[in-house]
PDB file of C-alpha atoms in Angstrom:
ATOM      1  CA  MET B   1     -25.610 -16.209   6.364  1.00  0.00           C
ATOM      2  CA  MET B   2     -24.487 -15.696   2.665  1.00  0.00           C
ATOM      3  CA  ASN B   3     -26.958 -17.953   0.870  1.00  0.00           C
ATOM      4  CA  GLY B   4     -27.438 -17.012  -2.872  1.00  0.00           C
ATOM      5  CA  LYS B   5     -24.623 -14.379  -2.603  1.00  0.00           C
ATOM      6  CA  THR B   6     -21.746 -14.244  -4.860  1.00  0.00           C
ATOM      7  CA  VAL B   7     -18.250 -12.775  -3.616  1.00  0.00           C
ATOM      8  CA  ILE B   8     -15.134 -12.130  -5.461  1.00  0.00           C
ATOM      9  CA  VAL B   9     -11.938 -12.308  -3.390  1.00  0.00           C
ATOM     10  CA  THR B  10      -8.864 -11.194  -4.997  1.00  0.00           C
ATOM     11  CA  GLY B  11      -5.597 -12.957  -3.948  1.00  0.00           C
ATOM     12  CA  ALA B  12      -7.673 -15.746  -2.425  1.00  0.00           C
ATOM     13  CA  ASN B  13      -5.069 -18.584  -3.030  1.00  0.00           C
ATOM     14  CA  SER B  14      -3.044 -17.877   0.239  1.00  0.00           C
ATOM     15  CA  GLY B  15      -2.993 -15.987   3.579  1.00  0.00           C
ATOM     16  CA  ILE B  16      -5.883 -13.572   4.326  1.00  0.00           C
ATOM     17  CA  GLY B  17      -7.510 -14.087   1.056  1.00  0.00           C
ATOM     18  CA  LYS B  18      -7.783 -17.838   1.459  1.00  0.00           C
ATOM     19  CA  ALA B  19      -9.092 -17.574   4.859  1.00  0.00           C
ATOM     20  CA  THR B  20     -11.591 -15.090   3.745  1.00  0.00           C
ATOM     21  CA  ALA B  21     -12.758 -17.283   0.859  1.00  0.00           C
ATOM     22  CA  ALA B  22     -13.085 -20.199   3.513  1.00  0.00           C
ATOM     23  CA  GLY B  23     -15.088 -17.969   5.772  1.00  0.00           C
ATOM     24  CA  ILE B  24     -17.472 -16.865   3.419  1.00  0.00           C
ATOM     25  CA  LEU B  25     -17.919 -20.500   2.189  1.00  0.00           C
ATOM     26  CA  LYS B  26     -18.756 -21.609   5.892  1.00  0.00           C
ATOM     27  CA  LEU B  27     -21.595 -19.034   5.718  1.00  0.00           C
ATOM     28  CA  GLN B  28     -22.977 -20.660   2.642  1.00  0.00           C
ATOM     29  CA  GLY B  29     -21.820 -17.962   0.201  1.00  0.00           C
ATOM     30  CA  ARG B  30     -20.312 -18.591  -3.318  1.00  0.00           C
ATOM     31  CA  VAL B  31     -16.839 -17.341  -3.786  1.00  0.00           C
ATOM     32  CA  ILE B  32     -14.984 -16.604  -7.009  1.00  0.00           C
ATOM     33  CA  MET B  33     -11.231 -16.787  -6.320  1.00  0.00           C
ATOM     34  CA  ALA B  34      -9.562 -14.076  -8.523  1.00  0.00           C
ATOM     35  CA  CYS B  35      -5.828 -15.151  -8.573  1.00  0.00           C
ATOM     36  CA  ARG B  36      -2.612 -14.600 -10.593  1.00  0.00           C
ATOM     37  CA  ASP B  37      -1.288 -18.086 -10.518  1.00  0.00           C
ATOM     38  CA  ARG B  38      -4.254 -20.586 -11.627  1.00  0.00           C
ATOM     39  CA  SER B  39      -2.198 -23.603 -10.658  1.00  0.00           C
ATOM     40  CA  ARG B  40      -1.827 -22.402  -7.011  1.00  0.00           C
ATOM     41  CA  ALA B  41      -5.253 -21.166  -6.792  1.00  0.00           C
ATOM     42  CA  GLU B  42      -6.638 -24.599  -8.055  1.00  0.00           C
ATOM     43  CA  GLU B  43      -4.379 -26.206  -5.277  1.00  0.00           C
ATOM     44  CA  ALA B  44      -5.641 -23.737  -2.699  1.00  0.00           C
ATOM     45  CA  ALA B  45      -9.403 -24.476  -3.828  1.00  0.00           C
ATOM     46  CA  ARG B  46      -8.931 -28.129  -3.312  1.00  0.00           C
ATOM     47  CA  GLU B  47      -7.771 -27.415   0.396  1.00  0.00           C
ATOM     48  CA  ILE B  48     -10.577 -24.938   0.986  1.00  0.00           C
ATOM     49  CA  ARG B  49     -13.204 -27.438  -0.314  1.00  0.00           C
ATOM     50  CA  GLN B  50     -11.649 -30.113   1.991  1.00  0.00           C
ATOM     51  CA  GLU B  51     -11.880 -27.724   4.988  1.00  0.00           C
ATOM     52  CA  THR B  52     -15.279 -26.531   4.296  1.00  0.00           C
ATOM     53  CA  GLY B  53     -16.980 -29.294   2.721  1.00  0.00           C
ATOM     54  CA  ALA B  54     -18.152 -26.854  -0.111  1.00  0.00           C
ATOM     55  CA  GLU B  55     -19.278 -28.246  -3.483  1.00  0.00           C
ATOM     56  CA  SER B  56     -17.322 -27.364  -6.486  1.00  0.00           C
ATOM     57  CA  ALA B  57     -19.977 -24.882  -7.871  1.00  0.00           C
ATOM     58  CA  GLN B  58     -19.744 -22.714  -4.598  1.00  0.00           C
ATOM     59  CA  LEU B  59     -15.999 -22.096  -5.216  1.00  0.00           C
ATOM     60  CA  VAL B  60     -14.765 -20.896  -8.627  1.00  0.00           C
ATOM     61  CA  VAL B  61     -11.215 -20.150  -9.692  1.00  0.00           C
ATOM     62  CA  LYS B  62     -10.583 -17.340 -12.220  1.00  0.00           C
ATOM     63  CA  GLN B  63      -7.175 -15.982 -13.317  1.00  0.00           C
ATOM     64  CA  LEU B  64      -6.731 -12.285 -12.653  1.00  0.00           C
ATOM     65  CA  ASP B  65      -3.262 -10.544 -12.797  1.00  0.00           C
ATOM     66  CA  LEU B  66      -3.668  -7.142 -11.232  1.00  0.00           C
ATOM     67  CA  ALA B  67      -0.252  -6.186 -12.572  1.00  0.00           C
ATOM     68  CA  SER B  68      -1.797  -6.317 -16.125  1.00  0.00           C
ATOM     69  CA  LEU B  69      -4.671  -3.928 -17.145  1.00  0.00           C
ATOM     70  CA  ALA B  70      -5.433  -6.111 -19.944  1.00  0.00           C
ATOM     71  CA  SER B  71      -6.006  -8.931 -17.416  1.00  0.00           C
ATOM     72  CA  VAL B  72      -8.221  -6.989 -15.400  1.00  0.00           C
ATOM     73  CA  HIS B  73     -10.371  -5.987 -18.483  1.00  0.00           C
ATOM     74  CA  THR B  74     -10.422  -9.728 -19.611  1.00  0.00           C
ATOM     75  CA  PHE B  75     -11.446 -11.059 -16.041  1.00  0.00           C
ATOM     76  CA  CYS B  76     -14.355  -8.360 -15.830  1.00  0.00           C
ATOM     77  CA  GLN B  77     -15.618  -9.038 -19.206  1.00  0.00           C
ATOM     78  CA  ASP B  78     -15.965 -12.730 -18.183  1.00  0.00           C
ATOM     79  CA  ILE B  79     -17.612 -11.898 -14.902  1.00  0.00           C
ATOM     80  CA  ILE B  80     -20.242  -9.565 -16.487  1.00  0.00           C
ATOM     81  CA  LYS B  81     -20.968 -12.259 -19.302  1.00  0.00           C
ATOM     82  CA  GLU B  82     -21.029 -15.062 -16.874  1.00  0.00           C
ATOM     83  CA  GLU B  83     -22.413 -13.777 -13.419  1.00  0.00           C
ATOM     84  CA  PRO B  84     -26.124 -12.345 -13.033  1.00  0.00           C
ATOM     85  CA  ARG B  85     -25.087 -10.810  -9.907  1.00  0.00           C
ATOM     86  CA  LEU B  86     -22.303  -9.747  -7.651  1.00  0.00           C
ATOM     87  CA  ASP B  87     -22.936  -9.176  -4.063  1.00  0.00           C
ATOM     88  CA  VAL B  88     -19.414  -8.306  -2.551  1.00  0.00           C
ATOM     89  CA  LEU B  89     -16.036  -7.537  -4.199  1.00  0.00           C
ATOM     90  CA  ILE B  90     -13.295  -7.905  -1.664  1.00  0.00           C
ATOM     91  CA  ASN B  91      -9.962  -6.097  -2.867  1.00  0.00           C
ATOM     92  CA  ASN B  92      -7.724  -8.247  -0.864  1.00  0.00           C
ATOM     93  CA  ALA B  93      -4.730  -9.021  -3.090  1.00  0.00           C
ATOM     94  CA  GLY B  94      -1.378  -7.250  -2.228  1.00  0.00           C
ATOM     95  CA  VAL B  95       2.336  -6.949  -2.980  1.00  0.00           C
ATOM     96  CA  TYR B  96       4.572  -6.166  -0.009  1.00  0.00           C
ATOM     97  CA  GLN B  97       7.882  -4.474  -0.056  1.00  0.00           C
ATOM     98  CA  CYS B  98       9.160  -5.951  -3.177  1.00  0.00           C
ATOM     99  CA  PRO B  99      12.364  -4.986  -5.108  1.00  0.00           C
ATOM    100  CA  TYR B 100      11.861  -2.327  -7.667  1.00  0.00           C
ATOM    101  CA  THR B 101       9.722  -3.687 -10.600  1.00  0.00           C
ATOM    102  CA  LYS B 102       7.111  -2.546 -12.969  1.00  0.00           C
ATOM    103  CA  THR B 103       3.773  -3.816 -13.894  1.00  0.00           C
ATOM    104  CA  ASP B 104       3.061  -4.835 -17.573  1.00  0.00           C
ATOM    105  CA  ASP B 105       1.749  -1.195 -18.066  1.00  0.00           C
ATOM    106  CA  GLY B 106       4.893   0.512 -16.656  1.00  0.00           C
ATOM    107  CA  PHE B 107       3.770   1.354 -13.050  1.00  0.00           C
ATOM    108  CA  GLU B 108       5.730   0.646  -9.992  1.00  0.00           C
ATOM    109  CA  MET B 109       4.476  -2.762  -8.828  1.00  0.00           C
ATOM    110  CA  GLN B 110       3.194  -1.995  -5.377  1.00  0.00           C
ATOM    111  CA  PHE B 111       1.245   1.167  -6.533  1.00  0.00           C
ATOM    112  CA  GLY B 112       0.220  -0.663  -9.583  1.00  0.00           C
ATOM    113  CA  VAL B 113      -1.293  -3.897  -8.058  1.00  0.00           C
ATOM    114  CA  ASN B 114      -2.384  -2.604  -4.598  1.00  0.00           C
ATOM    115  CA  HIS B 115      -4.139   0.447  -5.874  1.00  0.00           C
ATOM    116  CA  LEU B 116      -4.281   0.960  -9.680  1.00  0.00           C
ATOM    117  CA  GLY B 117      -5.288  -2.738 -10.403  1.00  0.00           C
ATOM    118  CA  HIS B 118      -8.011  -2.759  -8.025  1.00  0.00           C
ATOM    119  CA  PHE B 119      -9.151   0.781  -8.920  1.00  0.00           C
ATOM    120  CA  LEU B 120      -9.790  -0.312 -12.555  1.00  0.00           C
ATOM    121  CA  LEU B 121     -11.084  -3.695 -11.191  1.00  0.00           C
ATOM    122  CA  THR B 122     -13.675  -1.857  -9.113  1.00  0.00           C
ATOM    123  CA  HIS B 123     -14.616   0.591 -11.893  1.00  0.00           C
ATOM    124  CA  LEU B 124     -15.423  -2.164 -14.572  1.00  0.00           C
ATOM    125  CA  LEU B 125     -17.498  -4.276 -11.887  1.00  0.00           C
ATOM    126  CA  LEU B 126     -19.558  -1.271 -10.474  1.00  0.00           C
ATOM    127  CA  ASP B 127     -22.619  -1.500 -12.858  1.00  0.00           C
ATOM    128  CA  LEU B 128     -23.042  -5.115 -11.741  1.00  0.00           C
ATOM    129  CA  LEU B 129     -22.481  -4.338  -8.183  1.00  0.00           C
ATOM    130  CA  LYS B 130     -25.229  -1.666  -8.521  1.00  0.00           C
ATOM    131  CA  ARG B 131     -27.749  -4.025 -10.443  1.00  0.00           C
ATOM    132  CA  SER B 132     -27.164  -6.504  -7.442  1.00  0.00           C
ATOM    133  CA  ALA B 133     -27.713  -3.797  -4.610  1.00  0.00           C
ATOM    134  CA  PRO B 134     -27.692  -3.843  -1.761  1.00  0.00           C
ATOM    135  CA  SER B 135     -24.014  -4.952  -2.428  1.00  0.00           C
ATOM    136  CA  ARG B 136     -20.568  -4.170  -0.863  1.00  0.00           C
ATOM    137  CA  VAL B 137     -16.978  -3.272  -1.625  1.00  0.00           C
ATOM    138  CA  VAL B 138     -14.463  -4.224   0.898  1.00  0.00           C
ATOM    139  CA  VAL B 139     -10.806  -2.783   0.593  1.00  0.00           C
ATOM    140  CA  VAL B 140      -7.929  -4.296   2.581  1.00  0.00           C
ATOM    141  CA  SER B 141      -5.430  -1.586   3.666  1.00  0.00           C
ATOM    142  CA  SER B 142      -2.813  -1.630   6.411  1.00  0.00           C
ATOM    143  CA  LYS B 143      -1.966   0.500   9.498  1.00  0.00           C
ATOM    144  CA  LEU B 144       1.304   1.316   7.630  1.00  0.00           C
ATOM    145  CA  TYR B 145      -0.541   3.876   5.651  1.00  0.00           C
ATOM    146  CA  LYS B 146       0.350   6.004   8.604  1.00  0.00           C
ATOM    147  CA  GLN B 147       3.807   6.221   7.010  1.00  0.00           C
ATOM    148  CA  GLY B 148       2.622   6.706   3.461  1.00  0.00           C
ATOM    149  CA  HIS B 149       2.613   9.978   1.310  1.00  0.00           C
ATOM    150  CA  ILE B 150       1.102  10.668  -1.917  1.00  0.00           C
ATOM    151  CA  ASN B 151       3.556  12.306  -3.951  1.00  0.00           C
ATOM    152  CA  PHE B 152       1.826  13.249  -7.143  1.00  0.00           C
ATOM    153  CA  GLU B 153       4.941  14.259  -8.978  1.00  0.00           C
ATOM    154  CA  ASP B 154       6.303  10.720  -8.651  1.00  0.00           C
ATOM    155  CA  LEU B 155       3.473   8.094  -8.153  1.00  0.00           C
ATOM    156  CA  SER B 156       5.392   5.426 -10.045  1.00  0.00           C
ATOM    157  CA  SER B 157       8.742   5.960  -7.958  1.00  0.00           C
ATOM    158  CA  GLU B 158      10.651   6.708 -11.147  1.00  0.00           C
ATOM    159  CA  GLN B 159      12.650   9.418  -9.352  1.00  0.00           C
ATOM    160  CA  SER B 160      13.477   7.494  -6.151  1.00  0.00           C
ATOM    161  CA  TYR B 161      12.324   4.011  -4.829  1.00  0.00           C
ATOM    162  CA  ASP B 162      12.075   2.964  -1.058  1.00  0.00           C
ATOM    163  CA  LYS B 163      10.134  -0.263  -0.934  1.00  0.00           C
ATOM    164  CA  ALA B 164       8.668   0.314   2.456  1.00  0.00           C
ATOM    165  CA  SER B 165       7.583   3.893   1.557  1.00  0.00           C
ATOM    166  CA  ALA B 166       6.063   2.673  -1.613  1.00  0.00           C
ATOM    167  CA  TYR B 167       3.963  -0.034   0.266  1.00  0.00           C
ATOM    168  CA  SER B 168       2.663   2.610   2.688  1.00  0.00           C
ATOM    169  CA  ARG B 169       1.946   4.963  -0.158  1.00  0.00           C
ATOM    170  CA  SER B 170      -0.293   2.242  -1.897  1.00  0.00           C
ATOM    171  CA  LYS B 171      -1.998   1.527   1.410  1.00  0.00           C
ATOM    172  CA  LEU B 172      -2.719   5.001   1.879  1.00  0.00           C
ATOM    173  CA  ALA B 173      -4.054   5.168  -1.653  1.00  0.00           C
ATOM    174  CA  ASN B 174      -6.527   2.342  -0.738  1.00  0.00           C
ATOM    175  CA  LEU B 175      -8.069   4.379   2.026  1.00  0.00           C
ATOM    176  CA  LEU B 176      -8.228   7.612  -0.108  1.00  0.00           C
ATOM    177  CA  PHE B 177      -9.885   5.445  -2.787  1.00  0.00           C
ATOM    178  CA  THR B 178     -12.378   4.034  -0.236  1.00  0.00           C
ATOM    179  CA  CYS B 179     -13.268   7.775   0.906  1.00  0.00           C
ATOM    180  CA  GLU B 180     -13.857   9.197  -2.715  1.00  0.00           C
ATOM    181  CA  LEU B 181     -15.652   6.008  -3.918  1.00  0.00           C
ATOM    182  CA  ALA B 182     -17.904   6.137  -0.919  1.00  0.00           C
ATOM    183  CA  ARG B 183     -18.737   9.732  -1.816  1.00  0.00           C
ATOM    184  CA  ARG B 184     -19.599   8.767  -5.338  1.00  0.00           C
ATOM    185  CA  LEU B 185     -21.817   5.752  -4.330  1.00  0.00           C
ATOM    186  CA  GLU B 186     -23.918   7.672  -1.780  1.00  0.00           C
ATOM    187  CA  GLY B 187     -27.352   6.355  -2.348  1.00  0.00           C
ATOM    188  CA  SER B 188     -26.577   3.742  -4.978  1.00  0.00           C
ATOM    189  CA  GLY B 189     -27.121   0.697  -2.761  1.00  0.00           C
ATOM    190  CA  VAL B 190     -23.227  -0.189  -2.938  1.00  0.00           C
ATOM    191  CA  ALA B 191     -21.488   0.325   0.510  1.00  0.00           C
ATOM    192  CA  VAL B 192     -17.593   0.485   0.504  1.00  0.00           C
ATOM    193  CA  ASN B 193     -15.655   0.258   3.635  1.00  0.00           C
ATOM    194  CA  ALA B 194     -11.954  -0.666   4.264  1.00  0.00           C
ATOM    195  CA  LEU B 195     -10.069  -2.472   6.980  1.00  0.00           C
ATOM    196  CA  THR B 196      -6.580  -2.942   8.490  1.00  0.00           C
ATOM    197  CA  PRO B 197      -6.089  -6.584   9.355  1.00  0.00           C
ATOM    198  CA  GLY B 198      -3.103  -6.100  11.620  1.00  0.00           C
ATOM    199  CA  ILE B 199       0.239  -8.250  11.520  1.00  0.00           C
ATOM    200  CA  VAL B 200      -0.695 -11.634  10.134  1.00  0.00           C
ATOM    201  CA  ARG B 201       1.328 -14.690   9.307  1.00  0.00           C
ATOM    202  CA  THR B 202       1.245 -14.830   5.641  1.00  0.00           C
ATOM    203  CA  ASN B 203       3.662 -14.976   2.728  1.00  0.00           C
ATOM    204  CA  LEU B 204       3.199 -11.322   2.114  1.00  0.00           C
ATOM    205  CA  GLY B 205       6.554 -10.602   3.642  1.00  0.00           C
ATOM    206  CA  ARG B 206       8.518 -12.791   1.424  1.00  0.00           C
ATOM    207  CA  HIS B 207      10.594  -9.940   0.001  1.00  0.00           C
ATOM    208  CA  VAL B 208      11.556  -8.849   3.764  1.00  0.00           C
ATOM    209  CA  GLN B 209      14.945 -10.080   4.595  1.00  0.00           C
ATOM    210  CA  VAL B 210      15.533 -11.904   7.888  1.00  0.00           C
ATOM    211  CA  PRO B 211      19.094 -12.792   8.793  1.00  0.00           C
ATOM    212  CA  VAL B 212      19.706 -16.499   8.738  1.00  0.00           C
ATOM    213  CA  LEU B 213      20.696 -16.784  12.361  1.00  0.00           C
ATOM    214  CA  ALA B 214      17.651 -14.802  13.496  1.00  0.00           C
ATOM    215  CA  LYS B 215      15.028 -16.775  11.503  1.00  0.00           C
ATOM    216  CA  PRO B 216      14.258 -19.382  14.102  1.00  0.00           C
ATOM    217  CA  LEU B 217      13.706 -16.697  16.647  1.00  0.00           C
ATOM    218  CA  PHE B 218      11.658 -14.478  14.166  1.00  0.00           C
ATOM    219  CA  ASN B 219       9.393 -17.582  13.342  1.00  0.00           C
ATOM    220  CA  LEU B 220       8.800 -18.182  17.082  1.00  0.00           C
ATOM    221  CA  LEU B 221       7.900 -14.643  17.636  1.00  0.00           C
ATOM    222  CA  SER B 222       5.656 -14.522  14.832  1.00  0.00           C
ATOM    223  CA  TRP B 223       3.676 -17.639  15.918  1.00  0.00           C
ATOM    224  CA  GLY B 224       3.292 -15.872  19.341  1.00  0.00           C
ATOM    225  CA  LEU B 225       2.518 -12.293  18.321  1.00  0.00           C
ATOM    226  CA  PHE B 226       1.104 -12.418  14.917  1.00  0.00           C
ATOM    227  CA  LYS B 227      -2.441 -13.160  13.962  1.00  0.00           C
ATOM    228  CA  SER B 228      -3.353 -16.464  12.194  1.00  0.00           C
ATOM    229  CA  PRO B 229      -4.740 -15.875   8.592  1.00  0.00           C
ATOM    230  CA  GLU B 230      -8.213 -16.821   9.940  1.00  0.00           C
ATOM    231  CA  GLU B 231      -8.038 -14.169  12.679  1.00  0.00           C
ATOM    232  CA  GLY B 232      -6.817 -11.639   9.992  1.00  0.00           C
ATOM    233  CA  ALA B 233      -9.626 -12.491   7.784  1.00  0.00           C
ATOM    234  CA  GLN B 234     -12.358 -11.913  10.349  1.00  0.00           C
ATOM    235  CA  THR B 235     -12.718  -8.237   9.626  1.00  0.00           C
ATOM    236  CA  SER B 236     -12.928  -8.970   5.852  1.00  0.00           C
ATOM    237  CA  VAL B 237     -15.746 -11.530   6.583  1.00  0.00           C
ATOM    238  CA  TYR B 238     -17.505  -9.136   8.903  1.00  0.00           C
ATOM    239  CA  LEU B 239     -17.498  -6.223   6.536  1.00  0.00           C
ATOM    240  CA  ALA B 240     -18.959  -8.679   3.624  1.00  0.00           C
ATOM    241  CA  CYS B 241     -21.764  -9.988   5.498  1.00  0.00           C
ATOM    242  CA  SER B 242     -22.535  -8.505   8.852  1.00  0.00           C
ATOM    243  CA  PRO B 243     -25.827  -6.618   9.203  1.00  0.00           C
ATOM    244  CA  ASP B 244     -24.034  -4.274  11.779  1.00  0.00           C
ATOM    245  CA  VAL B 245     -22.554  -2.373   8.808  1.00  0.00           C
ATOM    246  CA  ASP B 246     -25.817  -1.893   6.734  1.00  0.00           C
ATOM    247  CA  GLY B 247     -25.731   1.566   5.522  1.00  0.00           C
ATOM    248  CA  VAL B 248     -22.236   2.276   6.719  1.00  0.00           C
ATOM    249  CA  GLN B 249     -20.156   4.170   4.184  1.00  0.00           C
ATOM    250  CA  GLY B 250     -16.560   4.997   3.801  1.00  0.00           C
ATOM    251  CA  LYS B 251     -15.192   3.900   7.214  1.00  0.00           C
ATOM    252  CA  CYS B 252     -12.271   1.758   8.152  1.00  0.00           C
ATOM    253  CA  TYR B 253     -12.383  -0.989  10.491  1.00  0.00           C
ATOM    254  CA  ALA B 254      -9.916  -3.113  12.587  1.00  0.00           C
ATOM    255  CA  ASP B 255     -11.011  -6.062  14.746  1.00  0.00           C
ATOM    256  CA  CYS B 256     -14.552  -5.689  13.466  1.00  0.00           C
ATOM    257  CA  LYS B 257     -14.625  -2.075  15.099  1.00  0.00           C
ATOM    258  CA  PRO B 258     -14.566   1.289  13.418  1.00  0.00           C
ATOM    259  CA  GLN B 259     -11.196   3.040  13.584  1.00  0.00           C
ATOM    260  CA  ILE B 260     -10.379   6.799  13.517  1.00  0.00           C
ATOM    261  CA  LEU B 261      -7.998   7.424  10.754  1.00  0.00           C
ATOM    262  CA  LEU B 262      -5.325  10.231  10.260  1.00  0.00           C
ATOM    263  CA  ASP B 263      -6.608  13.168   8.380  1.00  0.00           C
ATOM    264  CA  LYS B 264      -4.383  12.328   5.439  1.00  0.00           C
ATOM    265  CA  ALA B 265      -6.351   9.310   4.810  1.00  0.00           C
ATOM    266  CA  THR B 266      -9.713  11.114   4.541  1.00  0.00           C
ATOM    267  CA  ASP B 267      -8.679  14.388   2.781  1.00  0.00           C
ATOM    268  CA  GLU B 268     -11.380  14.963   0.334  1.00  0.00           C
ATOM    269  CA  GLU B 269      -9.222  17.192  -1.885  1.00  0.00           C
ATOM    270  CA  VAL B 270      -6.249  14.582  -2.206  1.00  0.00           C
ATOM    271  CA  ALA B 271      -8.701  11.707  -2.618  1.00  0.00           C
ATOM    272  CA  SER B 272     -10.595  13.569  -5.623  1.00  0.00           C
ATOM    273  CA  LYS B 273      -7.060  14.398  -7.319  1.00  0.00           C
ATOM    274  CA  LEU B 274      -5.849  10.834  -6.833  1.00  0.00           C
ATOM    275  CA  TRP B 275      -9.134   9.534  -8.357  1.00  0.00           C
ATOM    276  CA  ASP B 276      -8.720  11.833 -11.419  1.00  0.00           C
ATOM    277  CA  ILE B 277      -5.111  10.918 -12.074  1.00  0.00           C
ATOM    278  CA  SER B 278      -5.729   7.183 -11.487  1.00  0.00           C
ATOM    279  CA  GLU B 279      -8.459   7.310 -14.176  1.00  0.00           C
ATOM    280  CA  VAL B 280      -5.970   8.716 -16.555  1.00  0.00           C
ATOM    281  CA  MET B 281      -3.241   6.099 -15.541  1.00  0.00           C
ATOM    282  CA  VAL B 282      -5.596   3.087 -16.180  1.00  0.00           C
ATOM    283  CA  GLY B 283      -7.152   4.635 -19.255  1.00  0.00           C
ATOM    284  CA  ILE B 284     -10.717   5.376 -18.223  1.00  0.00           C
ATOM    285  CA  THR B 285     -12.405   8.186 -20.223  1.00  0.00           C
ATOM    286  CA  THR B 286     -15.383   9.635 -18.785  1.00  0.00           C
TER     287      THR B 286
END
């Protein structure tokens, strides 16, 4: 049970994030929904309260646009000012295979939101997480990391852009971030682990084009073969609350079981270099 625990879930207004928020509430936890679109988040919160019977104080909506470093700073300032503790941070929000666009700060959108926005968010909330220890950070990645490659010469895809490659790169970056953050947090009382949720029926694939004539077949297949958001959220909830992962650090899970990752996702040299460059990109001065 999660009685008395406060959990932040990014991108909690739909898909896996919404199901994760509901799952935490059912375990008596308190959830802060960190979402870009406040009106959609409020609507999702009403639906979650209806489903779970949670009191309004147990489910809080806050605006967070991970494509804006200024928004990340504002969100974190509010959390630090208003919240006495933070037990779990779930970095769930993601952009999937969108056309080439840039964040407010000029980064390629998928790398900017999926990696850099969460990188800064976690950095700014680390002191609160440490004061709340034992606490946890949960990072949602994807098995598509396997197709990813970290090109340090073109992290923002200014030389060339392929939307699938950019997504895979951002998901590989999530795993390298988990690896390096786990190393830095050893002995701090803050555990960080990642997960790959599998193929889930969500609106994440809204930028993927399916031919009109194939859509009925695609929809039928997706219902038969893809996980529901609730099934997709199971590992997020597990990593947020299960005593089975007490003391586990820097691992990646799928279906609530630890996975063996490709070497490129645990390369300490690349993880350290990516961390240093990410700090510069988001303006962290140490």
